[in-house]
Short mmCIF file of C-alpha atoms in Angstrom, two decimals:
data_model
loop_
_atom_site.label_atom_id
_atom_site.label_comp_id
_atom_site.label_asym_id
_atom_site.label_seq_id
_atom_site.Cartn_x
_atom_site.Cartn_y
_atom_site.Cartn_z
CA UNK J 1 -2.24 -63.74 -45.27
CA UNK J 2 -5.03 -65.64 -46.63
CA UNK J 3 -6.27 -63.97 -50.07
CA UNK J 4 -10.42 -63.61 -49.49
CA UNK J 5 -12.35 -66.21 -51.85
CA UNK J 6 -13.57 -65.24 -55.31
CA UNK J 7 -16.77 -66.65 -57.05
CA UNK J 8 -16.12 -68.20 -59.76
CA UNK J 9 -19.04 -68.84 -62.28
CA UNK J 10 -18.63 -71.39 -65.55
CA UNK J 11 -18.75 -69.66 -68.64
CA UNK J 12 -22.10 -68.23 -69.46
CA UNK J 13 -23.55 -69.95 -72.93
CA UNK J 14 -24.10 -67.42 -75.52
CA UNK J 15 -26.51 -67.24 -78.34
CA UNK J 16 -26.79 -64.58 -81.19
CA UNK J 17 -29.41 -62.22 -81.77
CA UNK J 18 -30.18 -64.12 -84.70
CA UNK J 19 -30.43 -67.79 -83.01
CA UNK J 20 -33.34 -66.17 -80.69
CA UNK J 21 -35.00 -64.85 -83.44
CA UNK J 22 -34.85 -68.01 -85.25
CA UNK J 23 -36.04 -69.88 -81.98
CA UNK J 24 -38.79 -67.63 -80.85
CA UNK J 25 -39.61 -66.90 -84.80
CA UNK J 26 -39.94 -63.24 -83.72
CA UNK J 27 -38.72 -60.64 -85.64
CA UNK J 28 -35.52 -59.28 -84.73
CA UNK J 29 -36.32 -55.47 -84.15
CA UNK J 30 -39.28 -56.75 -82.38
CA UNK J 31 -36.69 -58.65 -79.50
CA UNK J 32 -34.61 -55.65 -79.72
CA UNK J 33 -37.60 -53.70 -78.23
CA UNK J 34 -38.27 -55.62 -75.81
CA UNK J 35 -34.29 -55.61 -74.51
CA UNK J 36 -34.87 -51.97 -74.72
CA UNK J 37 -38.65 -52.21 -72.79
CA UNK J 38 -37.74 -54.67 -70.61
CA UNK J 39 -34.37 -53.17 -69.41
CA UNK J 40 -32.11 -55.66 -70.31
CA UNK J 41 -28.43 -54.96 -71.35
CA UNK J 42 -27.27 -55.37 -74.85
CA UNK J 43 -25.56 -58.17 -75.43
CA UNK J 44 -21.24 -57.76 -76.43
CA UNK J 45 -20.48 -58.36 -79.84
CA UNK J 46 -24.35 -59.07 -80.77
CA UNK J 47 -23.85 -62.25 -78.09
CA UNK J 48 -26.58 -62.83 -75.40
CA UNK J 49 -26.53 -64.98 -72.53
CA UNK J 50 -28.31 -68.23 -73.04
CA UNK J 51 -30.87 -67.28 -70.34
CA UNK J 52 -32.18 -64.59 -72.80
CA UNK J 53 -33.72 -67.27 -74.63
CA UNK J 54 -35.46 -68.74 -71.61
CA UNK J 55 -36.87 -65.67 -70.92
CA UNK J 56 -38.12 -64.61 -74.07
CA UNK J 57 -39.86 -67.66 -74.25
CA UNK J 58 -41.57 -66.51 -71.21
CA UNK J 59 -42.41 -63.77 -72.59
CA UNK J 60 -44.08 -65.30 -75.64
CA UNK J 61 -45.88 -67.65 -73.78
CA UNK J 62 -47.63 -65.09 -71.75
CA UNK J 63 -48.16 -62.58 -74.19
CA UNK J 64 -50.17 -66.04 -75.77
CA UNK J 65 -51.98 -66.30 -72.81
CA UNK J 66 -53.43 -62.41 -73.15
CA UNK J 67 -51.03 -61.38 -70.65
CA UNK J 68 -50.54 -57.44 -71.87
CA UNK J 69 -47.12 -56.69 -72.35
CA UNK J 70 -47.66 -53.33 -70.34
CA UNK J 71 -48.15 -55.48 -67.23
CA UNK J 72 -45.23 -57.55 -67.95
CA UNK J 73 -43.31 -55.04 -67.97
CA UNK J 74 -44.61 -53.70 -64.85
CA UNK J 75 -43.92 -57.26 -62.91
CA UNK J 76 -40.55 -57.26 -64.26
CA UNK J 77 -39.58 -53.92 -62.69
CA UNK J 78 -41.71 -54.98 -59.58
CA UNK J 79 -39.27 -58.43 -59.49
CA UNK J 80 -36.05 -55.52 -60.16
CA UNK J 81 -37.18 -53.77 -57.09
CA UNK J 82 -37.87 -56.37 -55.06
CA UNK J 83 -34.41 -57.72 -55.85
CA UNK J 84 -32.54 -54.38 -55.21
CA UNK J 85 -34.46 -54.42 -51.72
CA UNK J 86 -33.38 -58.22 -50.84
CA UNK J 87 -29.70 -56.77 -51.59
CA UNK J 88 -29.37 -59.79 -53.98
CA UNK J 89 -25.90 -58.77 -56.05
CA UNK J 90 -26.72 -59.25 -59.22
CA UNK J 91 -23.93 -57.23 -60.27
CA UNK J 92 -21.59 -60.49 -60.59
CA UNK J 93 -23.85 -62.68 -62.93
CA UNK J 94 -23.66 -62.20 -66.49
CA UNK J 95 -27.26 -62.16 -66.69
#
């Protein structure tokens, strides 16, 4: 009996808290509220996936372009929903 395939992902890059903070030159308590706003899970042992980065630096650039954070927030948890009713598993990817 055939065993069912598995996906396999490459291992995820990691960055410390401190690397994005150094990055983004944001404070660090000032990321850690917006994991905490923004949903995201903590990273293990104070790593965080690469993409975290990338996204932050989203972030930044839209809070530049007087994009409120309030409705930021509200698009990401639109985007959440809207994944969760495409029945995209995102329960797999480390991000």
């Amino acid at each position: 009996m055939a065993r069912p395939l598995r996906a396999t992902f490459p291992p995820v890059a990691t960055l410390t808290l401190a690397q994005i903070v150094a990055e983004l030159g944001r404070d660090r308590l000032y990321l850690l509220g917006w994991i905490k706003r923004f949903e995201l899970p903590l990273g293990q042992g104070n790593r965080y996936p690469a993409t975290y980065l990338s996204f932050f630096r989203t972030v930044v650039f839209l809070l530049l372009a007087q994009i409120p954070e309030e409705k930021l927030i509200e698009l990401w948890t639109l985007e959440k929903k809207l994944m969760s009713l495409l029945h995209v598993d995102t329960s797999t990817l480390p991000t």
